[in-house]
CSV table of C-alpha atoms and ligand atoms in Angstrom, one decimal:
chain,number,residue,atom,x,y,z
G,1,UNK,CA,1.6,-8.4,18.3
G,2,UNK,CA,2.9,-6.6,15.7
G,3,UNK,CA,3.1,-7.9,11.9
G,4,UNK,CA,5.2,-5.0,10.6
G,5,UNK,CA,7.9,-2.7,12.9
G,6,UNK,CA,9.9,0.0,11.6
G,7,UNK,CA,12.1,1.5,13.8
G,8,UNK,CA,14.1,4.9,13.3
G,9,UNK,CA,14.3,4.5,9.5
G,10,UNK,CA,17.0,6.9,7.5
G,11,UNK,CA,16.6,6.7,3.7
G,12,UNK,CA,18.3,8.6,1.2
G,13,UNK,CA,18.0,9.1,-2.8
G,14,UNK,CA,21.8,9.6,-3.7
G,15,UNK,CA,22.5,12.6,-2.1
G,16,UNK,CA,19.5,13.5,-0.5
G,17,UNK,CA,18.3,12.4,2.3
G,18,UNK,CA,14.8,11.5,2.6
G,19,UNK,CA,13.7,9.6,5.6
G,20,UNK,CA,15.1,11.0,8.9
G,21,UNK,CA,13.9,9.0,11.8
G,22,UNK,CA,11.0,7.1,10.7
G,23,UNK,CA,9.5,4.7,12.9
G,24,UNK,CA,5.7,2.7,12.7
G,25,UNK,CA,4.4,-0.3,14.4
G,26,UNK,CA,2.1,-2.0,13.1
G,27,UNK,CA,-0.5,-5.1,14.3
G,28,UNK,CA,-1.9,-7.9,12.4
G,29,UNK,CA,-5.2,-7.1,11.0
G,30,UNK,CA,-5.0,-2.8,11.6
G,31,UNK,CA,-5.7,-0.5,8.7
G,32,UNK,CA,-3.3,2.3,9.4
G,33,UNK,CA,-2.8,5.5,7.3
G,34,UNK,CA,0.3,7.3,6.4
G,35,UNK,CA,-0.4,11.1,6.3
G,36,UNK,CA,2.1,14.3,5.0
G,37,UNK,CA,2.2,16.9,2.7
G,38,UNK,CA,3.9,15.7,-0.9
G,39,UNK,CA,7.6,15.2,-0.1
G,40,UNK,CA,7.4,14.2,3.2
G,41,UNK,CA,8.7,10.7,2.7
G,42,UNK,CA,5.4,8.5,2.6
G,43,UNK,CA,6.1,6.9,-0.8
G,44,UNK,CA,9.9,6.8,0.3
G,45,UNK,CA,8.9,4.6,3.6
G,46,UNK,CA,6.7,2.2,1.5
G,47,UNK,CA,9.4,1.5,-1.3
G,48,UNK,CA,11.9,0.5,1.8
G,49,UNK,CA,9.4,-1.2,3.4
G,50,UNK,CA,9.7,-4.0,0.3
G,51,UNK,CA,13.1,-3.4,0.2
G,52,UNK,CA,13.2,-1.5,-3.2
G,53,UNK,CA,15.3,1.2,-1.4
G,54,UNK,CA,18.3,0.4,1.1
G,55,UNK,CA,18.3,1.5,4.0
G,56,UNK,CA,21.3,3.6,6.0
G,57,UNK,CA,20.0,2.7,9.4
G,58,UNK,CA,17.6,1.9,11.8
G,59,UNK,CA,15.5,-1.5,11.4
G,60,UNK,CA,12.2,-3.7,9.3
G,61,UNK,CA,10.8,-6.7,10.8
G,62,UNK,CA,8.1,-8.4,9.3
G,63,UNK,CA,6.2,-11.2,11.4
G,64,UNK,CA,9.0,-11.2,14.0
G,65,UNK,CA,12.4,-11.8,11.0
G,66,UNK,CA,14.6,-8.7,10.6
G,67,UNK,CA,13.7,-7.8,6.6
G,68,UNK,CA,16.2,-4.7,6.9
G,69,UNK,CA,18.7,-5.8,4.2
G,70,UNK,CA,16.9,-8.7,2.6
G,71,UNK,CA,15.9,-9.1,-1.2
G,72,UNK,CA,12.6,-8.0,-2.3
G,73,UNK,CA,11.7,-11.1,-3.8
G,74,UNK,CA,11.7,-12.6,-0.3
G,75,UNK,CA,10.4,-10.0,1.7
G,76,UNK,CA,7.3,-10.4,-1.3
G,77,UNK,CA,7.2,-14.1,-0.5
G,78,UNK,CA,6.8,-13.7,3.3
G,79,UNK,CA,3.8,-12.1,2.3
G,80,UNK,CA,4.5,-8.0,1.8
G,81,UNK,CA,2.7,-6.6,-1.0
G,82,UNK,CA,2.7,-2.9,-2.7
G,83,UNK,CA,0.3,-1.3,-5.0
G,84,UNK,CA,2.4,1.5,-6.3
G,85,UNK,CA,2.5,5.0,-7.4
G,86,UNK,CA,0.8,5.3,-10.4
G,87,UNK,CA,-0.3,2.1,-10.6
G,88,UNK,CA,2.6,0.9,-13.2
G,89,UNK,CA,0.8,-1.6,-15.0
G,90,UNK,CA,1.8,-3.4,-18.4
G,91,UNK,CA,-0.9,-1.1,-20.3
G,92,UNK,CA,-0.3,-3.2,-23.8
G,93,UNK,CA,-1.1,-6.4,-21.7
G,94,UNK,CA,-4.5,-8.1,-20.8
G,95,UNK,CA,-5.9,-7.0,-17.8
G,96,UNK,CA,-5.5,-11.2,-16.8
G,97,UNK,CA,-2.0,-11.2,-17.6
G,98,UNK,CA,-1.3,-8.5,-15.4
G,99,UNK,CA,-3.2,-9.7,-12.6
G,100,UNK,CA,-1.0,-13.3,-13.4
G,101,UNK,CA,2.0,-11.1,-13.2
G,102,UNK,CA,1.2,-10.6,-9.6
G,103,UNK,CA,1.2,-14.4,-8.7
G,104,UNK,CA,4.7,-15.3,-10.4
G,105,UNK,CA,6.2,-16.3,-7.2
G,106,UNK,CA,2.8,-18.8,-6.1
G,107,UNK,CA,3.9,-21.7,-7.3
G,108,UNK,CA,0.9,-24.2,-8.9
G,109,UNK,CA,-1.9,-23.4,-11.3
G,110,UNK,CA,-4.8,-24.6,-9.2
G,111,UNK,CA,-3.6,-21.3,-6.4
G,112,UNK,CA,-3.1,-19.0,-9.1
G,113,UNK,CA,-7.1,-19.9,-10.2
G,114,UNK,CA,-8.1,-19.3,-7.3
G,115,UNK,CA,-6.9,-16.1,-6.3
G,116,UNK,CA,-7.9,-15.0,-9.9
G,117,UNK,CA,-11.6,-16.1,-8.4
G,118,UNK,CA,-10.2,-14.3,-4.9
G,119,UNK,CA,-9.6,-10.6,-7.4
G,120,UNK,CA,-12.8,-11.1,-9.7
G,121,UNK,CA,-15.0,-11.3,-6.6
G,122,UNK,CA,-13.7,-8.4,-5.7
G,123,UNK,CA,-13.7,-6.9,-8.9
G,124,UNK,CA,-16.3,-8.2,-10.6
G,125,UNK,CA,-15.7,-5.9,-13.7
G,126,UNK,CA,-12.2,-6.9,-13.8
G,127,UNK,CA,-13.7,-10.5,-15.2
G,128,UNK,CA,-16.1,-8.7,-17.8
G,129,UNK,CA,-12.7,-7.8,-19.1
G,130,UNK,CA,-10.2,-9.7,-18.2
G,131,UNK,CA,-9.2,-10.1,-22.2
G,132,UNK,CA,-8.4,-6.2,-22.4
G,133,UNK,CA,-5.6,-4.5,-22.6
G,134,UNK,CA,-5.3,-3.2,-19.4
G,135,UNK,CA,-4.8,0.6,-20.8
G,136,UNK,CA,-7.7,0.5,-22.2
G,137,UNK,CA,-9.4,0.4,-18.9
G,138,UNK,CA,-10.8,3.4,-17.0
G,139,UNK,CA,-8.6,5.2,-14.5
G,140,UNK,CA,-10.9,3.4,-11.5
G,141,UNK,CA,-10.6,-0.2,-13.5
G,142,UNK,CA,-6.9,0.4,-13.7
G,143,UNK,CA,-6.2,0.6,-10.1
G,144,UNK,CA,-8.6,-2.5,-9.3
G,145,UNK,CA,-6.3,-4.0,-11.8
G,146,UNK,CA,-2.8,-2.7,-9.7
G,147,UNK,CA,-4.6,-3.9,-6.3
G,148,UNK,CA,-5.4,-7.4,-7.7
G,149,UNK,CA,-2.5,-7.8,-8.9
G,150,UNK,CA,-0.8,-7.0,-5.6
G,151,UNK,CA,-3.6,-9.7,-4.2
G,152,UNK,CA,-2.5,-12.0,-6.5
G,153,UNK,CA,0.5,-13.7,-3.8
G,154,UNK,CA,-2.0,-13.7,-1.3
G,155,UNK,CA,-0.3,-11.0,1.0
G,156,UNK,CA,-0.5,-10.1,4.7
G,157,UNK,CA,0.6,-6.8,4.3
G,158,UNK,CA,-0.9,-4.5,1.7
G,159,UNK,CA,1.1,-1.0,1.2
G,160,UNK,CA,-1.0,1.1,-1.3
G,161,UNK,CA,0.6,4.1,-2.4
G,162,UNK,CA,-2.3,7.0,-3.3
G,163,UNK,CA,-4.5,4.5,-4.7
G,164,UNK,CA,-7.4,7.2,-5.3
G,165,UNK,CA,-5.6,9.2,-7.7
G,166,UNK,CA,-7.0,9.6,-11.4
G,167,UNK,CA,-10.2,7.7,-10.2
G,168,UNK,CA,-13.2,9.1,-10.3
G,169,UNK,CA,-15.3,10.1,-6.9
G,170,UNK,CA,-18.3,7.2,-8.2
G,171,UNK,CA,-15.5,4.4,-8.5
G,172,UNK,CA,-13.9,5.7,-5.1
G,173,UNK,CA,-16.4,4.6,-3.2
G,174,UNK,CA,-16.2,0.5,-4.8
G,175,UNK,CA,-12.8,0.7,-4.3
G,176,UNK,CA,-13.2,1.5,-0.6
G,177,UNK,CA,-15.6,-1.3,-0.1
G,178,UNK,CA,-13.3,-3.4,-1.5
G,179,UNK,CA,-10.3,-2.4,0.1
G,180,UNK,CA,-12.9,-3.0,3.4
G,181,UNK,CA,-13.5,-6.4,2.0
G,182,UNK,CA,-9.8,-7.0,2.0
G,183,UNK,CA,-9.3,-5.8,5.5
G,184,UNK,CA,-12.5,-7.9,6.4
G,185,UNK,CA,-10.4,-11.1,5.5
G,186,UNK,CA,-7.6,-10.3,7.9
G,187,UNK,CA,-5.1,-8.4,5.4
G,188,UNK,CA,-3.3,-5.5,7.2
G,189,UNK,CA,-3.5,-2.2,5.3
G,190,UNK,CA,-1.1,0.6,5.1
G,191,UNK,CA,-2.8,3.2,3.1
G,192,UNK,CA,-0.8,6.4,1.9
G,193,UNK,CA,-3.4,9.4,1.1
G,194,UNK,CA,-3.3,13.0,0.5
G,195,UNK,CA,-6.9,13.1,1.3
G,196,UNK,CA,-7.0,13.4,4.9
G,197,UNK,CA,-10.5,13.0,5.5
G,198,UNK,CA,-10.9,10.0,3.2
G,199,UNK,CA,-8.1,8.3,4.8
G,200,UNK,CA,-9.5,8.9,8.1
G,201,UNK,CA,-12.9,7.5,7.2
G,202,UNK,CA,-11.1,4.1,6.2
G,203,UNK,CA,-8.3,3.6,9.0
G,204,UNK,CA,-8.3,2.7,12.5
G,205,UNK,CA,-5.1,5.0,13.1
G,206,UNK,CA,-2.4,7.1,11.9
G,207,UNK,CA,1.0,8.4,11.1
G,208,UNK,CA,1.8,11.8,10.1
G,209,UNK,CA,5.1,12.1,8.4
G,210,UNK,CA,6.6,15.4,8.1
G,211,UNK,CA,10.4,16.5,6.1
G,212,UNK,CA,11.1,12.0,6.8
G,213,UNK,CA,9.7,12.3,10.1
G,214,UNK,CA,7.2,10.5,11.9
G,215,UNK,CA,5.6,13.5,13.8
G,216,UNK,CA,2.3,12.5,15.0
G,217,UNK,CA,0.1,9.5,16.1
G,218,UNK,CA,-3.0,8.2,17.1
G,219,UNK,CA,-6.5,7.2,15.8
G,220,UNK,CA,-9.1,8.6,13.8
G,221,UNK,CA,-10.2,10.6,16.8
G,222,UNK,CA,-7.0,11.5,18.7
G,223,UNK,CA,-5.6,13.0,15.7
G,224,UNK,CA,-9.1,15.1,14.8
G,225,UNK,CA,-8.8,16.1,18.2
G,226,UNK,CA,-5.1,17.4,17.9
G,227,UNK,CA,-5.2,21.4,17.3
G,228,UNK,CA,-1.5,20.7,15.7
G,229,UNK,CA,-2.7,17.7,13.3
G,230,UNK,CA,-5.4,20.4,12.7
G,231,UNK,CA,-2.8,22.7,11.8
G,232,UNK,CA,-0.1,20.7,10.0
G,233,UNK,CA,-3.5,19.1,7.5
G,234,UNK,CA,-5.2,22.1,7.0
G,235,UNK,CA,-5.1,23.1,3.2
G,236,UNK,CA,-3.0,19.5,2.4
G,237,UNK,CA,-6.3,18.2,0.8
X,301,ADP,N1,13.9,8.3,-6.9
X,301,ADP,C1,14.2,9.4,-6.3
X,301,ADP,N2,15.3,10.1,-6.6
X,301,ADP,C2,15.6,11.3,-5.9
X,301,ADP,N3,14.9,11.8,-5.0
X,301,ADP,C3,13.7,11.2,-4.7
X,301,ADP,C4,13.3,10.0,-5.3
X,301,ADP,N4,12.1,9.7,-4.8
X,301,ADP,C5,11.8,10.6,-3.9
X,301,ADP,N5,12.7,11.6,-3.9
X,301,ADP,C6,12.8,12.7,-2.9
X,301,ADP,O1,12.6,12.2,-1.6
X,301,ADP,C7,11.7,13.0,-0.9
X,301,ADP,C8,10.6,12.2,-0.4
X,301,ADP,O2,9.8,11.8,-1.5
X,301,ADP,P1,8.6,10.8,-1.5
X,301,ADP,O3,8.9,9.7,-0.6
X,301,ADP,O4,8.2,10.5,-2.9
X,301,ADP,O5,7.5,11.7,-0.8
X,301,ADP,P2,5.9,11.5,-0.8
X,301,ADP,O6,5.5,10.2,-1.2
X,301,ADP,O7,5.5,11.8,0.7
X,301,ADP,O8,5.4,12.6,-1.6
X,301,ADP,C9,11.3,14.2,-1.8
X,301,ADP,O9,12.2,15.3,-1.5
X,301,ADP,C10,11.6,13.7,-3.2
X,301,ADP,O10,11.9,14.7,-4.1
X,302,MG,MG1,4.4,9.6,-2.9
């Protein structure tokens, strides 16, 4: 049963087109990766995914409701949440206000304490200093802050958009256990890395997007198996 179905996806920036014929499907409870050189569209599909970009043509639909031309604010509240480039945080604001940031939509105080609970156990440094500014934090402490934020509306669907960048290898690993954590409660994960090996040691599968295209799929070992994924990786890490 899929959760999230994109079908033949064209995207453009103004004048330039960016997304050609992009199509995923994706099932409840799958950690899938989307792969591709800089360019090739990954961040592009995530942004219309939550509807920040329109979309020319082709189709979204999220639990089984055509999302192609709705707001983001309800495509967020049916439970699609992103974690984006470069984290974008409020730097000058506590790393608790920006986590509450992410829950503005929740509704009552008694859910948004306990998905603060949900992010600190996640994050356990993230409570040591939840009174910080959040650019004070370390590159690593920043992005737990961007993905508990994201957790914050208690999502279905978690996009993360090159969440390893500016961390440092040590922190890496936490985050991946975390992010495994997350999965481990029945979150599905779309995870957009440079890193080919790394994202192949977390997902179950994969998409390789090439110049807006989905070229290639398959899992972890279909695609290491593939002399052309082989080919079109080699040197992108
Ligand atoms: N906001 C934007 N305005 C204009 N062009 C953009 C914008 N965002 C991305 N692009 C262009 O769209 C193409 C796909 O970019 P992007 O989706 O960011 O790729 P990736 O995330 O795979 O590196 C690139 O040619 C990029 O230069
Ligand atoms: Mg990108």
């Amino acid at each position: 049963m899929s959760l999230l179905k994109i079908e033949n996806l064209q995207v453009s920036h103004g004048p330039l087109q960016a997304l050609w014929d992009v199509s995923l499907d994706i099932a409840a409870g799958e950690k899938v990766g989307l792969l591709g050189a800089n360019g090739a569209g990954k961040s592009t599909t995530l942004g219309a995914v939550v509807g920040y970009y329109p979309v020319q043509s082709g189709c979204i639909t999220f639990d089984r409701e055509d999302e192609t031309r709705s707001e983001v604010s309800q495509r967020l509240s049916r439970g699609m949440a992103l974690v984006p480039e470069g984290r974008r945080l409020f730097t000058d604001m506590s790393v608790r206000e920006n986590l509450e940031m992410g829950a503005y939509m929740s509704g009552p105080r008694r859910k948004l304490a306990e998905s603060l609970e949900h992010v600190f156990s996640l994050f356990p440094i993230l409570n040591e200093k939840q009174r910080q500014a959040a650019g004070t934090l370390s590159g690593g402490q920043q992005q737990m802050v961007a993905i508990g934020r994201a957790l914050m509306s208690r999502p279905r669907l978690l996009l993360l958009d090159e969440p390893f960048i500016g961390v440092a290898p040590l922190i890496i690993r936490d985050v991946m256990d975390a992010l495994a954590k997350i999965a481990a409660e029945g979150i599905t994960i779309v995870l957009v890395e440079q890193n080919i090996h790394r994202a192949l040691e977390f997902v179950d599968r994969a998409y390789v997007i090439e110049n807006g295209r989905t070229i290639l799929e398959g899992t972890r070992q279909q695609l290491l198996d593939d002399a052309s994924f082989g080919a079109k990786m080699l040197g992108l890490d």
